[in-house]
Short mmCIF file of C-alpha atoms in Angstrom, two decimals:
data_model
loop_
_atom_site.label_atom_id
_atom_site.label_comp_id
_atom_site.label_asym_id
_atom_site.label_seq_id
_atom_site.Cartn_x
_atom_site.Cartn_y
_atom_site.Cartn_z
CA MET A 1 -81.81 -25.99 -158.72
CA THR A 2 -80.73 -29.59 -158.28
CA ALA A 3 -82.96 -32.62 -158.84
CA SER A 4 -83.71 -32.64 -155.12
CA GLY A 5 -85.02 -29.09 -155.33
CA VAL A 6 -82.15 -27.65 -153.28
CA ALA A 7 -80.23 -24.72 -154.71
CA PRO A 8 -76.51 -25.45 -155.19
CA PRO A 9 -74.01 -23.39 -153.20
CA GLU A 10 -73.50 -19.92 -154.63
CA ALA A 11 -70.34 -19.82 -156.74
CA PRO A 12 -68.35 -16.62 -156.22
CA ALA A 13 -67.83 -14.28 -159.14
CA LYS A 14 -64.42 -14.56 -160.80
CA ILE A 15 -63.74 -10.91 -159.96
CA ILE A 16 -65.44 -9.21 -157.02
CA PHE A 17 -65.77 -5.48 -156.37
CA GLY A 18 -63.64 -4.84 -159.41
CA LYS A 19 -60.38 -5.56 -157.60
CA TYR A 20 -60.09 -9.16 -156.33
CA GLU A 21 -59.74 -12.19 -158.59
CA ILE A 22 -61.09 -15.27 -156.81
CA GLY A 23 -59.07 -18.48 -157.04
CA ARG A 24 -59.12 -21.90 -155.42
CA LEU A 25 -61.10 -22.92 -152.34
CA LEU A 26 -58.90 -23.02 -149.22
CA GLY A 27 -61.47 -24.23 -146.69
CA TYR A 28 -65.09 -24.08 -145.66
CA GLY A 29 -67.44 -24.33 -142.71
CA ALA A 30 -71.16 -24.23 -141.98
CA PHE A 31 -71.52 -20.50 -142.63
CA ALA A 32 -68.51 -19.50 -144.71
CA LYS A 33 -65.98 -20.48 -147.35
CA VAL A 34 -62.41 -19.22 -147.63
CA TYR A 35 -60.86 -18.65 -151.06
CA TYR A 36 -57.43 -17.71 -152.30
CA ALA A 37 -57.59 -14.42 -154.19
CA ARG A 38 -55.33 -11.86 -155.85
CA HIS A 39 -55.55 -8.09 -155.84
CA ILE A 40 -55.82 -7.23 -159.54
CA LEU A 41 -54.02 -3.86 -159.42
CA GLN A 42 -51.43 -4.47 -156.70
CA GLY A 43 -50.83 -8.15 -157.43
CA HIS A 44 -50.54 -9.37 -153.84
CA SER A 45 -52.25 -12.52 -152.58
CA VAL A 46 -55.06 -12.48 -150.00
CA ALA A 47 -57.50 -14.93 -148.45
CA ILE A 48 -61.18 -13.99 -148.64
CA LYS A 49 -63.71 -15.43 -146.21
CA ILE A 50 -67.17 -15.31 -147.80
CA ILE A 51 -70.00 -15.40 -145.27
CA SER A 52 -73.63 -15.91 -146.28
CA LYS A 53 -75.84 -13.18 -144.80
CA ALA A 54 -78.88 -15.43 -144.97
CA LYS A 55 -77.16 -18.21 -143.00
CA VAL A 56 -75.88 -15.73 -140.42
CA ILE A 57 -79.38 -14.33 -139.87
CA ARG A 58 -81.03 -17.78 -139.77
CA GLY A 59 -78.41 -19.02 -137.33
CA GLY A 60 -78.83 -16.02 -135.03
CA LEU A 61 -75.18 -15.06 -135.53
CA VAL A 62 -75.52 -11.38 -136.44
CA VAL A 63 -74.00 -10.16 -133.17
CA HIS A 64 -71.40 -12.94 -133.35
CA THR A 65 -70.29 -11.85 -136.84
CA LYS A 66 -70.13 -8.18 -135.90
CA ARG A 67 -68.02 -9.13 -132.88
CA GLU A 68 -65.58 -11.03 -135.08
CA ILE A 69 -65.10 -7.89 -137.17
CA VAL A 70 -64.48 -5.77 -134.07
CA VAL A 71 -62.03 -8.32 -132.65
CA MET A 72 -59.97 -8.69 -135.82
CA ARG A 73 -59.76 -4.92 -136.23
CA ARG A 74 -58.22 -4.71 -132.76
CA LEU A 75 -55.43 -7.15 -133.53
CA HIS A 76 -52.41 -6.04 -135.55
CA HIS A 77 -49.53 -8.36 -134.67
CA PRO A 78 -46.87 -10.24 -136.70
CA ASN A 79 -48.25 -13.59 -135.49
CA ILE A 80 -51.95 -12.93 -136.07
CA VAL A 81 -53.63 -13.13 -139.48
CA ARG A 82 -54.52 -9.56 -140.31
CA LEU A 83 -57.95 -8.40 -141.46
CA LEU A 84 -57.30 -6.06 -144.39
CA GLU A 85 -60.84 -4.93 -145.15
CA VAL A 86 -64.51 -5.92 -144.91
CA LEU A 87 -66.78 -5.73 -147.95
CA ALA A 88 -70.42 -6.62 -148.50
CA SER A 89 -72.83 -7.41 -151.30
CA ARG A 90 -76.59 -7.97 -151.11
CA SER A 91 -76.09 -11.61 -150.11
CA ASN A 92 -72.59 -11.98 -148.65
CA ILE A 93 -70.02 -10.45 -146.31
CA TYR A 94 -66.39 -10.63 -147.39
CA PHE A 95 -63.47 -10.68 -144.94
CA VAL A 96 -60.32 -9.84 -146.92
CA MET A 97 -57.42 -11.23 -144.90
CA GLU A 98 -53.69 -11.71 -145.04
CA TYR A 99 -52.81 -14.88 -146.98
CA ALA A 100 -50.68 -17.44 -145.10
CA LYS A 101 -48.85 -19.24 -147.88
CA GLY A 102 -47.43 -22.00 -145.67
CA GLY A 103 -50.81 -23.53 -144.85
CA GLU A 104 -51.82 -25.07 -141.52
CA LEU A 105 -49.33 -25.97 -138.81
CA PHE A 106 -51.41 -29.15 -138.45
CA SER A 107 -49.99 -30.37 -141.78
CA ARG A 108 -46.46 -30.13 -140.38
CA VAL A 109 -47.37 -32.10 -137.27
CA ALA A 110 -49.24 -34.74 -139.29
CA ARG A 111 -45.87 -35.80 -140.73
CA GLY A 112 -44.48 -36.46 -137.25
CA HIS A 113 -43.54 -34.67 -134.06
CA LEU A 114 -41.21 -31.67 -134.18
CA SER A 115 -37.92 -31.27 -132.39
CA GLU A 116 -38.02 -29.32 -129.13
CA ASP A 117 -36.22 -26.40 -130.79
CA GLN A 118 -38.85 -26.29 -133.55
CA SER A 119 -41.66 -26.64 -131.01
CA ARG A 120 -40.14 -23.86 -128.92
CA LYS A 121 -40.01 -21.50 -131.92
CA PHE A 122 -43.70 -21.95 -132.70
CA PHE A 123 -44.64 -21.85 -129.02
CA HIS A 124 -42.79 -18.54 -128.60
CA GLN A 125 -44.77 -17.02 -131.45
CA LEU A 126 -48.06 -18.47 -130.19
CA ILE A 127 -47.55 -17.08 -126.68
CA PHE A 128 -46.56 -13.63 -127.94
CA ALA A 129 -49.72 -13.52 -130.09
CA ILE A 130 -51.98 -14.70 -127.26
CA ALA A 131 -50.41 -12.27 -124.77
CA PHE A 132 -51.11 -9.50 -127.28
CA CYS A 133 -54.76 -10.59 -127.58
CA HIS A 134 -55.27 -10.84 -123.82
CA ALA A 135 -53.77 -7.37 -123.30
CA ARG A 136 -56.57 -6.08 -125.54
CA GLY A 137 -59.33 -8.00 -123.81
CA VAL A 138 -59.64 -10.62 -126.57
CA PHE A 139 -59.75 -14.37 -125.82
CA HIS A 140 -59.57 -16.84 -128.72
CA ARG A 141 -61.26 -19.88 -127.08
CA ASP A 142 -60.63 -22.23 -130.03
CA LEU A 143 -56.86 -22.57 -130.28
CA LYS A 144 -55.69 -25.70 -132.13
CA PRO A 145 -53.10 -26.52 -134.83
CA GLU A 146 -55.76 -26.23 -137.55
CA ASN A 147 -56.19 -22.55 -136.61
CA LEU A 148 -52.46 -21.86 -136.64
CA LEU A 149 -51.17 -20.99 -140.10
CA LEU A 150 -47.66 -20.45 -141.48
CA ASP A 151 -46.45 -17.65 -143.73
CA ASP A 152 -43.93 -18.14 -146.54
CA SER A 153 -41.07 -17.73 -144.04
CA GLY A 154 -42.44 -20.42 -141.74
CA ASN A 155 -43.65 -18.02 -139.05
CA LEU A 156 -46.83 -18.79 -137.14
CA LYS A 157 -50.07 -16.85 -137.68
CA VAL A 158 -53.08 -17.29 -135.38
CA SER A 159 -56.35 -17.33 -137.33
CA ASP A 160 -60.10 -17.91 -136.99
CA PHE A 161 -61.43 -15.67 -134.24
CA GLY A 162 -64.98 -16.83 -134.92
CA LEU A 163 -65.42 -18.19 -131.38
CA SER A 164 -63.41 -15.45 -129.68
CA ALA A 165 -64.77 -13.42 -126.80
CA VAL A 166 -64.08 -9.92 -125.56
CA ALA A 167 -63.90 -8.65 -122.00
CA GLU A 168 -67.23 -6.86 -122.44
CA GLN A 169 -68.97 -10.28 -122.48
CA ILE A 170 -67.81 -11.21 -118.98
CA ARG A 171 -70.70 -11.62 -116.54
CA SER A 172 -70.97 -9.98 -113.15
CA ASP A 173 -69.09 -12.89 -111.56
CA GLY A 174 -66.06 -12.04 -113.71
CA LEU A 175 -66.35 -15.21 -115.81
CA PHE A 176 -67.45 -16.42 -119.23
CA HIS A 177 -70.19 -19.06 -119.37
CA THR A 178 -70.50 -19.90 -123.08
CA LEU A 179 -69.66 -23.50 -123.96
CA CYS A 180 -67.30 -23.50 -126.93
CA GLY A 181 -64.08 -24.94 -128.31
CA THR A 182 -62.90 -28.18 -129.91
CA PRO A 183 -63.31 -31.24 -127.62
CA ALA A 184 -59.68 -32.40 -127.50
CA TYR A 185 -58.42 -28.87 -126.73
CA VAL A 186 -61.11 -27.69 -124.31
CA ALA A 187 -60.13 -26.82 -120.72
CA PRO A 188 -61.64 -28.85 -117.83
CA GLU A 189 -63.31 -25.79 -116.26
CA ILE A 190 -65.41 -25.34 -119.41
CA LEU A 191 -66.69 -28.89 -118.95
CA SER A 192 -67.70 -28.10 -115.35
CA ARG A 193 -70.18 -25.45 -116.62
CA LYS A 194 -69.38 -23.19 -113.66
CA GLY A 195 -67.85 -20.34 -115.62
CA TYR A 196 -64.26 -19.78 -116.67
CA GLU A 197 -61.63 -17.13 -117.34
CA GLY A 198 -60.86 -16.61 -121.03
CA ALA A 199 -57.12 -16.19 -120.51
CA LYS A 200 -56.80 -19.44 -118.56
CA VAL A 201 -58.65 -21.59 -121.10
CA ASP A 202 -56.43 -20.17 -123.86
CA ILE A 203 -53.35 -21.14 -121.82
CA TRP A 204 -54.71 -24.70 -121.46
CA SER A 205 -55.19 -24.92 -125.23
CA CYS A 206 -51.63 -23.63 -125.73
CA GLY A 207 -50.48 -26.50 -123.52
CA VAL A 208 -52.33 -29.06 -125.65
CA ILE A 209 -50.80 -27.51 -128.78
CA LEU A 210 -47.28 -27.64 -127.32
CA PHE A 211 -47.82 -31.31 -126.42
CA VAL A 212 -49.03 -32.09 -129.96
CA LEU A 213 -46.03 -30.30 -131.52
CA SER A 214 -43.54 -32.15 -129.31
CA ALA A 215 -45.20 -35.58 -129.09
CA GLY A 216 -46.94 -35.83 -132.45
CA TYR A 217 -50.27 -36.87 -130.92
CA LEU A 218 -52.96 -35.51 -128.61
CA PRO A 219 -52.50 -35.71 -124.82
CA PHE A 220 -56.21 -36.43 -124.37
CA ASN A 221 -57.83 -38.69 -126.94
CA ASP A 222 -60.66 -41.21 -126.96
CA PRO A 223 -63.30 -42.14 -129.57
CA ASN A 224 -65.91 -41.94 -126.81
CA LEU A 225 -66.63 -38.28 -126.09
CA MET A 226 -67.54 -38.81 -122.44
CA ALA A 227 -64.38 -40.86 -121.88
CA LEU A 228 -62.38 -38.06 -123.52
CA TYR A 229 -63.93 -35.47 -121.22
CA ARG A 230 -63.16 -37.64 -118.19
CA LYS A 231 -59.46 -37.79 -119.16
CA ILE A 232 -59.40 -34.00 -119.60
CA TYR A 233 -61.18 -33.39 -116.31
CA LEU A 234 -58.74 -35.66 -114.45
CA GLY A 235 -55.69 -34.49 -116.40
CA GLU A 236 -54.75 -38.02 -117.48
CA TYR A 237 -51.99 -37.98 -120.11
CA ARG A 238 -48.55 -39.53 -120.69
CA CYS A 239 -45.50 -37.86 -122.19
CA PRO A 240 -43.39 -39.82 -124.70
CA LYS A 241 -39.88 -40.74 -123.57
CA TRP A 242 -38.14 -38.24 -125.88
CA ILE A 243 -39.64 -35.19 -124.15
CA SER A 244 -37.09 -33.52 -121.87
CA PRO A 245 -37.67 -33.09 -118.10
CA GLU A 246 -37.83 -29.29 -118.48
CA LEU A 247 -40.56 -29.55 -121.11
CA ARG A 248 -42.45 -32.10 -119.00
CA ARG A 249 -42.50 -29.63 -116.11
CA LEU A 250 -43.79 -26.83 -118.33
CA LEU A 251 -46.49 -29.10 -119.80
CA SER A 252 -47.61 -30.09 -116.31
CA ARG A 253 -48.08 -26.41 -115.43
CA LEU A 254 -49.89 -25.64 -118.70
CA LEU A 255 -52.16 -28.68 -118.32
CA ASP A 256 -52.90 -28.07 -114.65
CA THR A 257 -56.58 -28.97 -114.21
CA ASN A 258 -56.92 -26.30 -111.50
CA PRO A 259 -57.23 -22.93 -113.29
CA GLU A 260 -56.24 -21.11 -110.09
CA THR A 261 -52.77 -22.68 -110.07
CA ARG A 262 -52.30 -23.00 -113.85
CA ILE A 263 -49.30 -21.10 -115.19
CA THR A 264 -49.86 -17.58 -116.53
CA VAL A 265 -48.32 -15.84 -119.55
CA GLU A 266 -45.84 -14.15 -117.22
CA GLY A 267 -44.90 -17.53 -115.78
CA ILE A 268 -44.38 -18.96 -119.26
CA LEU A 269 -42.07 -16.09 -120.24
CA ASN A 270 -39.92 -16.88 -117.20
CA ASP A 271 -39.96 -20.67 -117.61
CA PRO A 272 -36.48 -22.26 -118.10
CA TRP A 273 -37.55 -24.32 -121.13
CA PHE A 274 -39.17 -21.31 -122.77
CA ARG A 275 -36.05 -19.20 -122.13
CA ARG A 276 -33.52 -21.87 -123.10
CA GLY A 277 -30.79 -20.59 -125.38
CA ASP A 278 -30.17 -17.47 -123.26
CA LEU A 279 -33.51 -15.98 -124.25
CA ASN A 280 -33.87 -12.76 -122.28
CA ALA A 281 -36.08 -9.69 -122.35
CA PHE A 282 -34.08 -8.18 -125.19
CA ASP A 283 -34.46 -11.35 -127.26
CA ILE A 284 -38.21 -11.42 -126.65
CA ILE A 285 -38.59 -7.82 -127.77
CA SER A 286 -36.33 -8.22 -130.78
CA LEU A 287 -37.72 -11.50 -132.14
CA TYR A 288 -39.48 -9.53 -134.84
CA SER A 289 -37.11 -6.57 -134.85
CA ARG A 290 -36.23 -5.09 -138.22
CA PHE A 291 -33.91 -2.48 -136.72
CA ASP A 292 -30.59 -2.22 -134.92
CA LEU A 293 -31.09 -2.29 -131.16
CA SER A 294 -28.45 0.39 -130.61
CA GLY A 295 -29.96 3.52 -129.14
CA PHE A 296 -31.86 1.62 -126.47
CA PHE A 297 -30.52 3.88 -123.77
CA ASN A 298 -29.55 6.93 -125.82
CA SER A 299 -29.33 9.56 -123.10
CA THR A 300 -29.75 12.40 -125.59
CA VAL A 301 -33.34 11.38 -126.40
CA LYS A 302 -35.85 13.43 -124.44
CA ALA A 303 -38.95 11.88 -122.96
CA ARG A 304 -41.21 14.58 -124.42
CA LYS A 305 -41.05 16.68 -127.58
CA ARG A 306 -43.26 19.55 -128.74
CA PHE A 307 -43.47 21.18 -132.16
CA VAL A 308 -45.88 22.99 -134.45
CA SER A 309 -47.50 21.18 -137.38
CA ALA A 310 -50.05 22.03 -140.04
CA GLY A 311 -53.58 21.28 -138.83
CA PRO A 312 -56.36 20.42 -138.35
CA VAL A 313 -56.27 18.16 -135.27
CA ASP A 314 -57.99 15.20 -136.95
CA ALA A 315 -55.58 15.27 -139.91
CA VAL A 316 -52.60 15.00 -137.55
CA LEU A 317 -54.20 12.05 -135.75
CA VAL A 318 -54.80 10.33 -139.09
CA ARG A 319 -51.11 10.83 -139.89
CA VAL A 320 -50.12 9.28 -136.53
CA GLU A 321 -52.38 6.31 -137.27
CA THR A 322 -50.89 5.87 -140.75
CA VAL A 323 -47.28 5.95 -139.54
CA GLY A 324 -48.06 3.57 -136.68
CA ARG A 325 -49.79 1.00 -138.85
CA GLU A 326 -46.98 1.12 -141.40
CA GLU A 327 -44.72 -0.09 -138.59
CA GLY A 328 -47.15 -2.83 -137.50
CA LEU A 329 -48.12 -1.07 -134.27
CA VAL A 330 -51.57 -0.44 -132.81
CA VAL A 331 -52.91 3.13 -132.73
CA ARG A 332 -55.90 4.06 -130.60
CA ARG A 333 -57.36 7.46 -131.38
CA ARG A 334 -59.30 9.44 -128.80
CA LEU A 335 -61.15 12.73 -129.19
CA ARG A 336 -61.36 15.02 -126.21
CA SER A 337 -64.57 16.48 -124.94
CA LEU A 338 -62.99 19.92 -125.35
CA LYS A 339 -63.15 21.13 -128.96
CA GLY A 340 -59.85 21.52 -130.76
CA ARG A 341 -57.92 18.83 -128.87
CA GLY A 342 -57.23 15.18 -129.55
CA ALA A 343 -54.86 12.36 -128.67
CA ALA A 344 -53.59 8.99 -129.83
CA ALA A 345 -51.90 6.10 -128.03
CA VAL A 346 -49.38 4.05 -130.01
CA GLU A 347 -48.94 0.55 -128.55
CA GLY A 348 -46.39 -2.17 -129.20
CA TRP A 349 -46.84 -5.87 -129.95
CA MET A 350 -47.02 -6.83 -126.28
CA GLY A 351 -49.60 -4.13 -125.48
CA ASN A 352 -47.19 -1.64 -123.91
CA LEU A 353 -47.49 2.10 -124.50
CA ILE A 354 -44.84 3.27 -127.00
CA VAL A 355 -45.76 6.93 -127.35
CA TRP A 356 -48.63 9.19 -126.39
CA VAL A 357 -49.48 12.00 -128.82
CA ASP A 358 -51.45 15.08 -127.74
CA VAL A 359 -52.65 17.56 -130.37
CA TYR A 360 -53.82 21.10 -129.51
CA ARG A 361 -55.40 23.55 -131.95
CA LEU A 362 -53.49 26.87 -132.11
CA SER A 363 -55.22 28.40 -135.13
CA PRO A 364 -57.35 27.22 -138.07
CA GLU A 365 -54.11 26.27 -139.88
CA LEU A 366 -51.73 25.20 -137.09
CA VAL A 367 -51.67 22.77 -134.16
CA MET A 368 -49.16 22.04 -131.43
CA VAL A 369 -48.12 18.39 -131.22
CA GLU A 370 -46.74 16.96 -127.98
CA VAL A 371 -45.17 13.51 -128.26
CA GLU A 372 -44.36 11.71 -125.01
CA ARG A 373 -42.56 8.38 -124.87
CA GLY A 374 -43.89 5.51 -122.79
CA GLY A 375 -41.89 3.57 -120.24
CA GLY A 376 -40.29 0.13 -120.33
CA LEU A 377 -38.00 -1.81 -122.65
CA GLU A 378 -40.39 -2.05 -125.59
CA ALA A 379 -40.90 1.72 -125.63
CA ALA A 380 -37.14 2.19 -125.42
CA ARG A 381 -36.72 -0.22 -128.32
CA TRP A 382 -39.11 1.73 -130.54
CA SER A 383 -38.37 5.26 -129.41
CA PHE A 384 -35.16 5.59 -131.39
CA GLU A 385 -36.53 4.43 -134.76
CA PHE A 386 -40.27 4.98 -134.64
CA TRP A 387 -40.72 7.87 -132.22
CA ARG A 388 -37.79 10.08 -133.25
CA GLU A 389 -37.16 9.21 -136.86
CA LYS A 390 -40.56 8.16 -138.19
CA LEU A 391 -43.39 9.67 -136.21
CA THR A 392 -41.83 13.08 -135.53
CA LEU A 393 -40.44 13.47 -139.04
CA GLY A 394 -43.67 12.14 -140.50
CA LEU A 395 -45.65 14.83 -138.74
CA ARG A 396 -43.18 17.56 -139.52
CA SER A 397 -43.28 16.64 -143.20
CA SER A 398 -46.80 18.06 -143.29
CA VAL A 399 -45.77 21.47 -141.90
CA SER A 400 -46.18 24.33 -144.36
CA GLU A 401 -43.16 26.18 -142.96
CA PRO A 402 -40.08 25.12 -140.94
CA PRO A 403 -41.25 23.90 -137.53
CA THR A 404 -40.53 26.15 -134.58
CA PRO A 405 -40.07 24.55 -131.17
CA VAL A 406 -42.64 25.82 -128.70
CA CYS A 407 -40.52 24.94 -125.68
CA ALA A 408 -37.72 22.64 -124.70
CA THR A 409 -38.37 19.89 -122.20
CA SER A 410 -35.67 18.94 -119.77
CA GLY A 411 -35.03 15.54 -118.29
CA GLU A 412 -33.68 12.25 -119.56
CA LEU A 413 -35.66 9.19 -120.58
CA SER A 414 -37.38 7.60 -117.62
CA SER A 415 -37.37 3.86 -117.16
CA GLY A 416 -40.24 4.10 -114.73
CA PRO A 417 -43.74 2.81 -115.36
CA SER A 418 -45.98 4.66 -117.75
CA THR A 419 -49.68 5.28 -117.35
CA PRO A 420 -51.51 2.31 -118.89
CA VAL A 421 -53.75 3.10 -121.84
CA THR A 422 -56.85 0.98 -122.16
CA GLY A 423 -60.42 1.39 -123.33
CA GLY A 424 -63.06 3.43 -121.56
CA ALA A 425 -62.91 6.90 -120.05
CA LYS A 426 -59.35 7.95 -119.29
CA ARG A 427 -57.63 11.12 -118.24
CA ILE A 428 -55.40 12.66 -120.88
CA GLY A 429 -52.67 15.13 -120.15
CA SER A 430 -49.17 15.75 -118.88
CA ALA A 431 -47.92 16.97 -115.54
CA SER A 432 -47.66 20.51 -116.89
CA GLU A 433 -51.39 20.74 -117.56
CA PRO A 434 -53.99 22.15 -115.14
CA ALA A 435 -55.17 19.82 -112.41
CA SER A 436 -58.75 19.76 -113.68
CA PRO A 437 -59.21 16.46 -115.55
CA VAL A 438 -60.34 16.17 -119.15
CA TYR A 439 -62.10 12.88 -119.89
CA VAL A 440 -62.60 11.16 -123.22
CA GLU A 441 -64.26 8.01 -124.51
CA GLU A 442 -62.41 5.63 -126.79
CA LYS A 443 -64.23 5.44 -130.10
CA VAL A 444 -64.62 1.99 -131.63
CA MET A 445 -63.69 2.50 -135.27
CA LEU A 446 -66.28 0.69 -137.37
CA GLU A 447 -66.49 3.00 -140.37
CA GLY A 448 -67.53 1.14 -143.46
CA GLU A 449 -68.90 -1.84 -141.53
CA PRO A 450 -71.30 -3.69 -143.82
CA ALA A 451 -74.91 -3.91 -142.81
CA ILE A 452 -75.67 -7.53 -141.98
CA ASN A 453 -79.41 -7.20 -141.58
CA GLY A 454 -79.86 -4.73 -144.41
CA LYS A 455 -79.56 -5.22 -148.13
#
């Protein structure tokens, strides 16, 4: 206890859970502190957010904290800080996260404005990350340079989803109504208190961030909070003379005070300034590509493949999930209402379906696996490396005897639209299955979630 009778902040143990060595303090807030840490056995660096259970309960933030866990577990993307695991002690919750060695993007901007090429690079990465979030029903609602981190290669990482919202929170009018965000980055419709769309307020904040990167200062700024809000509401800002006409036009569409006419993600992707330098769909897909793009339109690749693998069904789905996550993709597992059948959707960074995997029980030891490729450029990009050479071989590696094809499927790869895969009850099956539908519920994977109320 201190002389004032107030207990000092709890100092973290040097080593927690027998595997993480706690280092320097990286940052702190009202309810949490973030420390640098090192995995003792594997040696890699992580950031650990330590949240006080008592403060969470006193502040009425139990549901809020659980939501943050759910949100971060949904988001596996090269430009989003990844949640590695969640641990808990009697008094604290520990978010073990990817460590961004380059620090905050804010520190780069504090030294002066960036060139338009540098701003464009970071803006590309920001938009790809936000598009990925929105495709999964997640809205950040507190985007600002302080929440944008850099890895050791200088790539952007979106962090701090503490104020994020999910589609399930939308009211019957289709809008959010919670007041949140940082004053200088908040959208005018939030100030009106009439409800707002999560995607559109994120786009506004992206516009403020792009302005800050390119100009070196905030578009809306005033020491008087009410005067600041008035400038935001009226859209009063001035661009410095070095900003190009193309960028000015994009900023005016991002900072449109009318959310109905504000530019969308699709509009941004097609904007001339965003696409400058001959950026096309192939460039967008391959920005984070680690593989040769040959094989995009390999006519010998079939759209569907079937083979026999060692069972049981759940073990095969776990293998699909493991292979997908090793490649940085998102895998959503679904269990069918009919016993002995299961499925998994593997999605790319922009939320598109890459492959759909159906698993059918043949015997206690064997299952039939049907792998069907999704449609579109991103699926074509991944089908050659991931679908054919990683997923299929990965599954076949678990077969106790040489795999025997069940049947051959004719037809070339289709470039047509695929069936979207989202949460909720969905029909699973291929055209060759009976017409009677089989429905499933997506299972929110929260195994190992620490009890916040309990001890």
